[in-house]
Short mmCIF file of C-alpha atoms in Angstrom, two decimals:
data_model
loop_
_atom_site.label_atom_id
_atom_site.label_comp_id
_atom_site.label_asym_id
_atom_site.label_seq_id
_atom_site.Cartn_x
_atom_site.Cartn_y
_atom_site.Cartn_z
CA MET A 1 102.63 89.57 -37.03
CA THR A 2 103.40 92.93 -35.44
CA ARG A 3 100.75 93.93 -32.90
CA VAL A 4 99.79 97.56 -32.24
CA LEU A 5 97.64 98.70 -29.32
CA VAL A 6 95.72 101.84 -30.28
CA ALA A 7 93.94 103.99 -27.68
CA ASP A 8 91.58 106.87 -28.41
CA ASP A 9 88.30 107.96 -26.85
CA SER A 10 86.70 108.44 -30.26
CA GLU A 11 85.30 105.28 -31.83
CA THR A 12 85.56 106.83 -35.27
CA ILE A 13 89.25 107.53 -34.84
CA LEU A 14 89.78 103.99 -33.54
CA LEU A 15 87.99 102.62 -36.62
CA LEU A 16 90.12 104.81 -38.88
CA LEU A 17 93.38 103.81 -37.19
CA ARG A 18 92.41 100.14 -37.15
CA THR A 19 91.52 100.21 -40.86
CA ARG A 20 94.71 102.01 -41.91
CA LEU A 21 96.98 99.87 -39.77
CA GLU A 22 95.32 96.59 -40.79
CA LEU A 23 95.62 97.66 -44.43
CA ALA A 24 99.33 98.14 -43.78
CA GLY A 25 99.50 94.61 -42.40
CA TYR A 26 99.46 95.14 -38.63
CA GLU A 27 97.38 93.35 -36.05
CA VAL A 28 95.41 95.97 -34.11
CA GLU A 29 93.96 95.99 -30.62
CA THR A 30 91.96 98.98 -29.42
CA ALA A 31 91.31 100.67 -26.09
CA ALA A 32 88.91 103.51 -25.28
CA ASP A 33 91.04 105.10 -22.55
CA GLY A 34 94.23 104.76 -20.53
CA GLN A 35 92.54 102.49 -17.97
CA GLU A 36 91.82 99.91 -20.68
CA VAL A 37 95.38 100.22 -21.92
CA THR A 38 96.91 99.34 -18.56
CA GLU A 39 94.37 96.50 -18.02
CA LEU A 40 95.11 95.05 -21.47
CA MET A 41 98.85 95.23 -20.87
CA ARG A 42 98.56 93.56 -17.44
CA GLY A 43 96.06 90.91 -18.51
CA GLY A 44 97.68 90.04 -21.82
CA GLU A 45 99.46 86.73 -22.28
CA PRO A 46 103.21 87.11 -22.49
CA GLY A 47 104.25 86.75 -26.11
CA ARG A 48 100.84 88.09 -27.23
CA LEU A 49 101.55 91.57 -25.89
CA PRO A 50 101.56 94.55 -28.30
CA ASP A 51 104.85 95.51 -29.94
CA LEU A 52 103.88 99.16 -30.04
CA LEU A 53 101.53 101.55 -28.23
CA LEU A 54 99.76 104.35 -30.09
CA LEU A 55 98.15 106.48 -27.38
CA ASP A 56 96.00 109.58 -27.51
CA ALA A 57 97.43 112.10 -25.06
CA MET A 58 94.06 113.21 -23.75
CA MET A 59 91.40 110.67 -22.83
CA PRO A 60 88.76 110.59 -20.10
CA ARG A 61 89.31 108.42 -17.01
CA LYS A 62 93.03 108.01 -17.69
CA SER A 63 95.11 109.87 -20.25
CA GLY A 64 97.60 108.22 -22.54
CA ILE A 65 100.40 109.98 -20.66
CA ASP A 66 99.19 108.66 -17.28
CA ALA A 67 98.77 105.15 -18.65
CA LEU A 68 102.29 105.23 -20.07
CA ARG A 69 103.63 106.51 -16.73
CA GLU A 70 102.08 103.50 -14.95
CA LEU A 71 103.38 101.06 -17.53
CA ARG A 72 106.91 102.47 -17.40
CA ALA A 73 106.80 102.29 -13.58
CA ALA A 74 105.79 98.62 -13.90
CA GLY A 75 108.81 98.01 -16.12
CA VAL A 76 107.00 97.86 -19.48
CA ASP A 77 109.39 99.14 -22.17
CA THR A 78 107.14 98.77 -25.23
CA PRO A 79 107.81 101.67 -27.63
CA ALA A 80 105.07 104.28 -27.53
CA LEU A 81 103.84 106.97 -29.92
CA ILE A 82 101.70 109.78 -28.52
CA VAL A 83 98.94 111.38 -30.58
CA SER A 84 97.96 114.85 -29.48
CA ALA A 85 95.51 117.44 -30.64
CA HIS A 86 98.13 120.03 -29.80
CA GLN A 87 99.54 121.61 -32.88
CA ASP A 88 103.04 121.44 -31.47
CA ALA A 89 103.09 118.42 -29.19
CA THR A 90 106.56 117.95 -27.81
CA ASP A 91 108.42 116.49 -24.88
CA ALA A 92 106.85 119.26 -22.80
CA ASP A 93 103.73 117.06 -22.66
CA ALA A 94 105.51 114.00 -21.34
CA PRO A 95 108.68 113.85 -19.30
CA THR A 96 111.66 112.18 -20.96
CA GLU A 97 111.63 109.26 -18.49
CA LEU A 98 108.44 108.06 -20.21
CA GLU A 99 110.62 107.27 -23.24
CA VAL A 100 108.12 108.44 -25.81
CA SER A 101 109.35 107.40 -29.25
CA GLY A 102 107.50 110.10 -31.14
CA TYR A 103 104.65 112.59 -31.24
CA LEU A 104 101.94 112.93 -33.84
CA THR A 105 99.35 115.66 -34.11
CA LYS A 106 95.79 115.54 -35.33
CA PRO A 107 94.91 115.38 -38.14
CA ILE A 108 97.21 112.37 -38.36
CA ASP A 109 99.77 112.27 -41.15
CA PHE A 110 99.47 108.55 -41.98
CA ASP A 111 102.59 108.44 -44.14
CA ARG A 112 104.56 109.66 -41.14
CA LEU A 113 102.72 107.36 -38.72
CA LEU A 114 103.30 104.25 -40.83
CA ALA A 115 106.96 105.17 -41.33
CA SER A 116 107.41 105.60 -37.54
CA ILE A 117 105.68 102.32 -36.74
CA ALA A 118 107.76 100.46 -39.33
CA GLU A 119 110.95 101.93 -37.91
CA LEU A 120 110.05 101.19 -34.27
CA THR A 121 108.93 97.59 -34.84
CA SER A 122 111.55 96.48 -37.34
CA MET B 1 78.28 168.88 3.96
CA SER B 2 81.23 170.67 2.44
CA PRO B 3 80.98 174.45 2.15
CA SER B 4 80.06 175.50 -1.35
CA LEU B 5 82.29 177.69 -3.46
CA ALA B 6 79.29 179.77 -4.55
CA ASN B 7 78.23 180.33 -0.94
CA ARG B 8 81.70 181.42 0.06
CA LEU B 9 81.87 183.76 -2.90
CA ARG B 10 78.44 185.17 -2.02
CA ILE B 11 79.47 185.77 1.59
CA GLY B 12 82.76 187.26 0.46
CA PHE B 13 81.08 189.65 -1.93
CA ALA B 14 78.42 190.60 0.63
CA ILE B 15 81.02 191.44 3.28
CA GLY B 16 83.15 193.31 0.77
CA PHE B 17 80.20 195.32 -0.51
CA ALA B 18 78.91 196.05 2.99
CA VAL B 19 82.30 197.34 4.13
CA LEU B 20 82.81 199.44 1.00
CA THR B 21 79.25 200.82 1.02
CA ALA B 22 79.40 201.67 4.71
CA MET B 23 82.71 203.44 4.30
CA ALA B 24 81.41 205.36 1.30
CA VAL B 25 78.13 206.39 2.98
CA ILE B 26 79.89 207.42 6.18
CA GLY B 27 82.58 209.28 4.25
CA VAL B 28 80.21 211.12 1.92
CA GLY B 29 77.75 211.89 4.79
CA ARG B 30 80.50 213.30 6.92
CA PHE B 31 81.90 215.30 4.02
CA ILE B 32 78.47 216.88 3.24
CA GLN B 33 77.85 217.64 6.95
CA GLN B 34 81.29 219.20 7.37
CA ARG B 35 80.87 221.28 4.23
CA GLN B 36 77.42 222.47 5.41
CA ASP B 37 78.78 223.35 8.85
CA PHE B 38 81.70 225.15 7.22
CA GLU B 39 79.51 227.21 4.92
CA ASP B 40 77.14 228.09 7.82
CA ALA B 41 80.12 229.14 9.97
CA ILE B 42 81.61 231.25 7.17
CA ALA B 43 78.22 232.89 6.54
CA ARG B 44 77.82 233.63 10.25
CA SER B 45 81.34 235.06 10.34
CA TYR B 46 80.51 237.43 7.43
CA GLN B 47 77.27 238.47 9.14
CA VAL B 48 79.20 239.30 12.35
CA GLU B 49 81.83 241.20 10.35
CA MET B 50 79.16 243.10 8.37
CA ALA B 51 77.43 244.07 11.62
CA ALA B 52 80.78 245.28 13.03
CA ARG B 53 81.52 247.25 9.83
CA VAL B 54 78.03 248.91 10.02
CA ARG B 55 78.82 249.93 13.57
CA LEU B 56 82.25 251.24 12.41
CA ALA B 57 80.62 253.27 9.64
CA ARG B 58 78.27 254.78 12.15
CA GLY B 59 81.30 255.56 14.29
CA ALA B 60 79.86 253.73 17.25
CA ASP B 61 81.95 251.23 19.35
CA VAL B 62 84.90 251.84 16.98
CA LYS B 63 87.47 249.92 18.93
CA PRO B 64 85.59 246.67 19.65
CA ALA B 65 84.17 246.78 16.10
CA ARG B 66 87.67 246.92 14.59
CA SER B 67 88.85 244.01 16.66
CA THR B 68 85.71 242.04 15.68
CA VAL B 69 86.42 242.62 11.94
CA ALA B 70 90.00 241.45 12.42
CA ALA B 71 88.90 238.49 14.54
CA GLN B 72 86.36 237.40 11.92
CA ALA B 73 89.03 237.34 9.19
CA GLY B 74 91.15 235.13 11.44
CA ARG B 75 88.10 232.99 12.30
CA ARG B 76 87.39 232.35 8.62
CA GLN B 77 91.00 231.39 8.03
CA GLU B 78 90.69 228.89 10.90
CA LEU B 79 87.48 227.52 9.41
CA ARG B 80 89.16 227.11 5.99
CA ASP B 81 92.09 225.29 7.58
CA GLN B 82 89.63 223.14 9.51
CA ILE B 83 87.59 222.18 6.44
CA SER B 84 90.60 221.25 4.37
CA SER B 85 91.94 219.14 7.23
CA ASP B 86 88.49 217.50 7.69
CA THR B 87 88.25 216.82 3.93
CA ARG B 88 91.67 215.18 4.01
CA ASP B 89 90.62 213.05 6.97
CA THR B 90 87.41 211.97 5.20
CA ALA B 91 89.30 211.14 2.01
CA LEU B 92 91.77 209.13 4.07
CA LEU B 93 88.88 207.33 5.79
CA VAL B 94 87.28 206.42 2.45
CA ALA B 95 90.63 205.36 1.00
CA ALA B 96 91.31 203.23 4.09
CA GLY B 97 87.88 201.64 3.70
CA LEU B 98 88.52 200.91 0.04
CA ILE B 99 91.90 199.41 0.79
CA ALA B 100 90.47 197.33 3.65
CA GLY B 101 87.62 196.07 1.47
CA LEU B 102 89.87 195.20 -1.45
CA THR B 103 92.44 193.53 0.82
CA GLY B 104 89.69 191.49 2.44
CA ALA B 105 88.33 190.46 -0.96
CA LEU B 106 91.82 189.54 -2.16
CA LEU B 107 92.50 187.49 0.96
CA LEU B 108 89.13 185.76 0.54
CA PHE B 109 89.82 184.96 -3.12
CA SER B 110 93.32 183.70 -2.52
CA GLY B 111 91.92 181.51 0.25
CA LEU B 112 89.31 180.15 -2.15
CA ILE B 113 91.86 179.57 -4.87
CA ALA B 114 94.10 177.79 -2.42
CA SER B 115 91.26 175.57 -1.25
CA MET B 116 90.41 174.65 -4.89
CA ARG B 117 93.99 174.20 -6.02
CA ARG B 118 94.93 171.11 -4.02
CA PRO B 119 91.88 169.02 -5.07
CA LEU B 120 92.29 170.15 -8.69
CA GLU B 121 95.97 169.25 -8.72
CA GLU B 122 95.08 165.88 -7.28
CA LEU B 123 92.46 165.41 -10.00
CA VAL B 124 94.95 166.25 -12.74
CA GLU B 125 97.46 163.82 -11.26
CA ALA B 126 94.88 161.03 -10.92
CA SER B 127 93.62 161.63 -14.48
CA GLU B 128 97.15 161.31 -15.81
CA ARG B 129 97.66 158.09 -13.84
CA LEU B 130 94.34 156.73 -15.10
CA ALA B 131 95.21 157.64 -18.69
CA GLY B 132 98.58 155.97 -18.17
CA GLY B 133 96.83 152.68 -17.37
CA ASP B 134 96.74 152.80 -13.55
CA ARG B 135 93.22 151.52 -13.05
CA GLY B 136 93.43 152.08 -9.29
CA ALA B 137 93.90 155.88 -9.58
CA ARG B 138 91.40 157.68 -7.30
CA VAL B 139 91.19 161.08 -5.57
CA GLU B 140 90.41 161.99 -1.98
CA VAL B 141 86.92 163.52 -1.86
CA GLY B 142 86.78 166.72 0.25
CA GLY B 143 87.19 170.50 0.36
CA LEU B 144 84.59 172.71 -1.30
CA SER B 145 81.34 171.05 -2.33
CA GLU B 146 82.17 171.64 -6.02
CA THR B 147 85.59 170.00 -5.86
CA ALA B 148 84.14 167.26 -3.67
CA ALA B 149 81.46 166.60 -6.30
CA LEU B 150 84.10 166.66 -9.04
CA GLY B 151 86.25 164.22 -7.08
CA ALA B 152 83.31 161.90 -6.44
CA ALA B 153 82.37 161.99 -10.14
CA PHE B 154 85.95 161.22 -11.09
CA ASN B 155 86.10 158.26 -8.71
CA GLU B 156 82.79 156.96 -10.04
CA MET B 157 84.08 157.19 -13.59
CA ALA B 158 87.32 155.43 -12.61
CA ASP B 159 85.32 152.67 -10.90
CA GLU B 160 83.23 152.23 -14.04
CA LEU B 161 86.35 152.12 -16.23
CA GLU B 162 87.90 149.53 -13.94
CA ARG B 163 84.75 147.41 -14.06
CA GLU B 164 84.63 147.61 -17.84
CA ALA B 165 88.33 146.87 -18.20
CA SER B 166 88.11 143.80 -16.01
CA GLN B 167 85.03 142.64 -17.92
CA ARG B 168 86.95 143.14 -21.15
CA ASP B 169 89.91 141.20 -19.77
CA GLN B 170 87.61 138.40 -18.78
CA LEU B 171 85.93 138.38 -22.20
CA ASP B 172 89.36 138.32 -23.85
CA ARG B 173 90.37 135.37 -21.71
CA LEU B 174 87.11 133.59 -22.51
CA LYS B 175 87.62 134.26 -26.22
CA ASP B 176 91.18 132.92 -26.12
CA GLU B 177 90.07 129.87 -24.13
CA PHE B 178 87.22 129.35 -26.56
CA VAL B 179 89.45 129.48 -29.63
CA LEU B 180 92.02 127.18 -28.01
CA THR B 181 89.35 124.67 -26.99
CA ALA B 182 87.46 124.91 -30.28
CA SER B 183 90.52 124.40 -32.44
CA HIS B 184 91.46 121.50 -30.16
CA GLU B 185 88.04 119.88 -30.24
CA LEU B 186 87.65 120.30 -34.00
CA ARG B 187 90.78 118.30 -34.66
CA SER B 188 89.34 114.88 -33.82
CA PRO B 189 86.37 115.03 -36.23
CA LEU B 190 88.64 116.63 -38.83
CA THR B 191 91.09 113.74 -38.37
CA SER B 192 88.24 111.33 -39.13
CA VAL B 193 87.00 113.20 -42.20
CA GLN B 194 90.48 113.57 -43.65
CA GLY B 195 91.50 110.03 -42.65
CA PHE B 196 88.50 108.34 -44.23
CA ALA B 197 88.79 110.47 -47.38
CA GLU B 198 92.43 109.38 -47.64
CA LEU B 199 91.25 105.80 -47.11
CA LEU B 200 88.94 106.18 -50.09
CA MET B 201 91.82 107.52 -52.17
CA LEU B 202 93.84 104.42 -51.31
CA GLU B 203 91.24 102.57 -53.38
CA ARG B 204 91.01 105.16 -56.13
CA ASP B 205 91.28 102.45 -58.79
CA SER B 206 87.80 101.25 -57.86
CA LEU B 207 86.36 104.80 -57.88
CA THR B 208 84.88 106.62 -60.86
CA PRO B 209 86.76 109.76 -61.98
CA LYS B 210 83.90 111.85 -60.63
CA GLN B 211 84.18 110.17 -57.24
CA VAL B 212 87.94 110.78 -57.23
CA ASP B 213 87.30 114.49 -57.94
CA THR B 214 84.78 114.58 -55.11
CA VAL B 215 87.19 113.04 -52.62
CA GLU B 216 89.92 115.46 -53.80
CA ILE B 217 87.58 118.33 -52.95
CA ILE B 218 86.99 116.89 -49.48
CA LEU B 219 90.74 116.56 -48.94
CA ASP B 220 91.42 120.09 -50.23
CA ASN B 221 88.90 121.47 -47.79
CA CYS B 222 90.30 119.39 -44.94
CA ARG B 223 93.74 120.87 -45.59
CA HIS B 224 92.21 124.34 -45.66
CA LEU B 225 90.48 123.69 -42.34
CA VAL B 226 93.73 122.47 -40.79
CA ARG B 227 95.49 125.64 -41.94
CA LEU B 228 92.66 127.74 -40.51
CA LEU B 229 92.76 125.88 -37.19
CA ASN B 230 96.54 126.21 -36.95
CA ASP B 231 96.36 129.91 -37.77
CA LEU B 232 93.53 130.55 -35.30
CA LEU B 233 95.44 128.70 -32.61
CA ASP B 234 98.58 130.74 -33.30
CA LEU B 235 96.61 133.98 -33.09
CA ALA B 236 94.79 132.97 -29.91
CA ARG B 237 98.12 132.06 -28.35
CA SER B 238 99.62 135.31 -29.53
CA ASP B 239 96.70 137.26 -27.99
CA ALA B 240 97.02 135.35 -24.74
CA GLY B 241 100.78 135.98 -24.71
CA ARG B 242 101.30 132.23 -24.97
CA LEU B 243 102.81 132.11 -28.44
CA ALA B 244 106.36 131.13 -27.60
CA ILE B 245 109.37 130.58 -29.82
CA SER B 246 112.53 128.62 -29.12
CA PRO B 247 115.17 130.51 -31.07
CA LYS B 248 118.55 129.06 -31.96
CA PRO B 249 121.37 130.30 -34.21
CA THR B 250 120.15 129.59 -37.72
CA GLU B 251 121.51 130.03 -41.24
CA LEU B 252 118.82 131.70 -43.32
CA ALA B 253 119.89 130.53 -46.80
CA PRO B 254 118.81 126.86 -46.35
CA LEU B 255 115.52 128.04 -44.82
CA ILE B 256 114.80 130.27 -47.82
CA ASP B 257 115.83 127.44 -50.18
CA ASP B 258 113.42 125.15 -48.41
CA ALA B 259 110.48 127.58 -48.51
CA VAL B 260 111.11 128.30 -52.19
CA ARG B 261 111.23 124.56 -52.94
CA THR B 262 107.94 124.08 -51.07
CA MET B 263 106.30 126.77 -53.22
CA ARG B 264 107.87 125.78 -56.54
CA GLY B 265 105.14 123.28 -57.44
CA GLN B 266 102.39 125.85 -57.00
CA THR B 267 104.16 128.69 -58.83
CA ASP B 268 105.14 126.37 -61.70
CA GLY B 269 101.49 125.32 -61.92
CA ALA B 270 100.55 128.97 -62.49
CA SER B 271 103.46 129.54 -64.93
CA GLN B 272 104.88 132.02 -62.43
CA THR B 273 108.63 132.60 -62.22
CA LEU B 274 110.03 132.15 -58.72
CA THR B 275 113.53 133.52 -58.14
CA GLN B 276 115.74 133.82 -55.11
CA GLN B 277 118.70 136.08 -54.48
CA ILE B 278 120.56 135.63 -51.22
CA GLU B 279 123.44 138.00 -50.52
CA PRO B 280 126.55 136.00 -49.61
CA GLY B 281 127.94 136.23 -46.08
CA ILE B 282 124.70 136.79 -44.18
CA PRO B 283 125.47 135.97 -40.53
CA PRO B 284 123.31 133.43 -38.68
CA VAL B 285 120.34 134.88 -36.78
CA ASN B 286 118.70 133.73 -33.58
CA VAL B 287 115.34 132.35 -34.71
CA GLU B 288 113.05 129.35 -34.61
CA PRO B 289 113.55 127.88 -38.11
CA ASP B 290 110.02 126.46 -38.44
CA ARG B 291 108.49 129.84 -37.63
CA ILE B 292 110.66 131.70 -40.15
CA ARG B 293 109.76 129.09 -42.77
CA GLN B 294 106.08 129.63 -41.84
CA ILE B 295 106.43 133.40 -42.38
CA LEU B 296 108.19 132.88 -45.72
CA VAL B 297 105.59 130.38 -46.92
CA ASN B 298 102.82 132.79 -45.86
CA LEU B 299 104.37 135.66 -47.84
CA LEU B 300 105.16 133.47 -50.85
CA THR B 301 101.65 131.95 -50.80
CA ASN B 302 100.15 135.45 -50.85
CA ALA B 303 102.43 136.53 -53.71
CA HIS B 304 101.51 133.38 -55.64
CA GLU B 305 97.77 133.58 -55.03
CA TYR B 306 97.32 137.30 -55.62
CA SER B 307 99.47 137.43 -58.77
CA PRO B 308 98.22 136.42 -62.20
CA PRO B 309 99.67 133.49 -64.16
CA GLY B 310 103.02 134.39 -65.67
CA ALA B 311 103.94 136.78 -62.86
CA THR B 312 107.43 136.94 -61.37
CA ILE B 313 107.94 136.40 -57.64
CA GLY B 314 111.33 137.02 -56.06
CA VAL B 315 112.81 136.38 -52.64
CA THR B 316 115.82 138.42 -51.59
CA ALA B 317 117.89 138.40 -48.42
CA ARG B 318 120.51 140.97 -47.50
CA VAL B 319 122.12 142.71 -44.56
CA VAL B 320 120.72 146.17 -43.83
CA ASP B 321 122.36 147.98 -40.91
CA ALA B 322 122.25 145.57 -37.95
CA ASP B 323 119.43 143.46 -39.44
CA VAL B 324 118.90 140.83 -42.06
CA GLU B 325 116.13 141.89 -44.41
CA ILE B 326 114.17 139.24 -46.24
CA ALA B 327 111.81 140.50 -48.92
CA VAL B 328 109.20 138.83 -51.10
CA THR B 329 108.42 140.88 -54.21
CA ASP B 330 105.83 140.25 -56.88
CA ASP B 331 104.82 142.12 -60.03
CA GLY B 332 101.14 141.40 -59.44
CA PRO B 333 98.22 143.85 -59.28
CA GLY B 334 99.48 145.68 -56.17
CA ILE B 335 97.48 146.81 -53.17
CA PRO B 336 95.47 150.07 -53.06
CA GLU B 337 96.70 152.54 -50.45
CA SER B 338 93.40 152.37 -48.56
CA GLN B 339 94.00 148.67 -47.85
CA LEU B 340 97.69 148.92 -47.04
CA GLU B 341 97.28 150.26 -43.51
CA HIS B 342 95.01 147.38 -42.50
CA ILE B 343 96.89 144.69 -44.37
CA PHE B 344 98.41 143.12 -41.23
CA GLU B 345 95.08 142.90 -39.42
CA ARG B 346 93.36 139.54 -39.17
CA PHE B 347 90.77 138.52 -41.77
CA VAL B 348 91.74 141.49 -43.93
CA ARG B 349 92.20 140.32 -47.50
CA GLY B 350 92.90 142.15 -50.68
CA ASP B 351 90.09 142.59 -53.20
CA ALA B 352 91.52 139.71 -55.21
CA GLY B 353 90.97 137.46 -52.18
CA LEU B 354 87.27 138.06 -52.44
CA THR B 355 86.93 137.57 -56.17
CA GLN B 356 89.60 135.02 -57.15
CA ARG B 357 90.30 131.50 -56.02
CA VAL B 358 92.54 132.56 -53.18
CA GLY B 359 93.00 129.78 -50.66
CA GLY B 360 94.41 131.75 -47.75
CA THR B 361 92.79 132.08 -44.37
CA GLY B 362 93.04 135.85 -44.08
CA LEU B 363 95.20 135.29 -41.03
CA GLY B 364 98.62 134.72 -42.60
CA LEU B 365 99.86 138.30 -42.44
CA ALA B 366 98.54 138.85 -38.90
CA ILE B 367 100.38 135.73 -37.76
CA SER B 368 103.49 136.64 -39.72
CA LYS B 369 103.54 140.02 -38.00
CA SER B 370 103.16 138.42 -34.54
CA LEU B 371 105.91 135.94 -35.32
CA VAL B 372 108.33 138.54 -36.70
CA GLU B 373 107.76 140.73 -33.64
CA LEU B 374 108.23 137.74 -31.36
CA HIS B 375 111.68 137.42 -32.94
CA GLY B 376 112.38 141.08 -32.17
CA GLY B 377 111.97 142.08 -35.82
CA THR B 378 109.70 144.26 -37.91
CA ILE B 379 107.56 143.61 -40.98
CA ALA B 380 106.63 146.13 -43.67
CA VAL B 381 104.83 146.40 -46.96
CA ALA B 382 105.32 148.61 -50.00
CA SER B 383 103.03 148.44 -52.98
CA THR B 384 102.12 150.28 -56.16
CA VAL B 385 98.84 149.52 -57.84
CA GLY B 386 99.59 147.94 -61.22
CA ALA B 387 103.29 147.42 -60.46
CA GLY B 388 103.35 144.89 -57.61
CA SER B 389 104.00 144.51 -53.90
CA THR B 390 106.95 143.89 -51.62
CA PHE B 391 106.54 142.39 -48.18
CA SER B 392 109.75 142.51 -46.19
CA PHE B 393 110.74 141.63 -42.67
CA ARG B 394 113.87 142.33 -40.70
CA LEU B 395 115.48 140.11 -38.11
CA PRO B 396 118.13 141.51 -35.78
CA ILE B 397 121.66 140.12 -36.14
CA PRO B 398 122.82 138.92 -32.69
CA ALA B 399 125.29 141.27 -31.01
CA ALA B 400 128.20 138.80 -30.94
CA PRO B 401 128.26 136.99 -34.28
CA GLY B 402 131.90 135.99 -33.62
CA ALA B 403 130.78 133.20 -31.32
CA GLN B 404 128.86 131.69 -34.23
CA ALA B 405 131.55 132.19 -36.82
CA SER B 406 133.98 130.06 -34.80
CA ARG B 407 131.65 127.09 -34.91
#
């Protein structure tokens, strides 16, 4: 089963994302900030690691961008989608070397999100 | 303390008057004295002559008496010459006094004028600079006490203006920051509301029709809130000078097609006719396609929402001079003249917007204007009550279209 790691500092948003993604048939892990994301990725068993990261750009402690920067530096090449509250989130938020696969803005367009996830994990 | 203009004038007048009065008194006094002396001398001369003539008539001392009579005639002639020469001298003296007094007064006045002129010129110059937006414009305080007071008052006023302007700038910045932060912070809860409502709709089969309607209303309002947040964000960015566009050479026809297709569902729903007429051969323009589509959708949404069912809405595009002009025309109720001049201001909506089910945010035209101007274009409106409205905007055609044509 395809595993998605979702990070957002709002529990409600995490619940929403988990529900929608599980309905669509994905296995979902959640993290409350970038720190938890990097810990989960380091501590996870190989083979049980997420196939996709869905990270909020702005989170306390460690942002999604910073977490992704650390992971990329550690050689993690899991595809990542960035969710931003910016109306026009673009590559300006994250340098190209972070290899962001796509940007989504809040409120989340779930049709688009599910299509992106399907494409990136196929 | 600076010398006062009034004091200088007072001193000047006092000196002038003193000189003139003294000259006049001296002159007139001398003239009266001389005249008196002259008349006395003449009278004495006649008395002497009369006495000599009496002696002549008596025949006594004939010779000396004759010479006395002759001498007295000569004496009186001398006296007459003397008095006329004295009168001339006195007149000259008075005239000289007058001239001296007037010259002194003139010199004093020109000195005063000169001492006022420099500070006044400086004030005029500083006022013009201040009016032109130079908040640092000040004058040097000095000279007469009046001009010094004027200069000090001007500087105080300029200080106050500068304080107010910087407070206003700070308030503007705070407002922009607030709108940016608020529209940012509102997005997360809005994401939840919209997301969970959509989740409910995924299970619409297990909902009653009334529940489905209720969730539809929630979703409608979520979409409205998103539009409002996006519009507010655009305006705040525009105010803060942070609304940026990334223009690229763009064909307008597909953009117009796209916007018209987007609107077709809504106009069909209101039995409105939506037409488009794009002049062939319009050169590509340098624009950000999403922003032009946003402007078009704004204008088309207004035309749709403010026009009654059955109305006709048309989009035209053509080359006018060195611009491409895109116009959205409707045959709706039109806009009264009193509202036309404020139509591009934010939160200004036509009467229909207040009474009908118009879903706009009241910000669409303000944003459209900012966006058109950001592209170096202009936006305009023409409307006749009862006949309809036309909103049109012009985008400049790039100077060297040949480079595009070869693509």
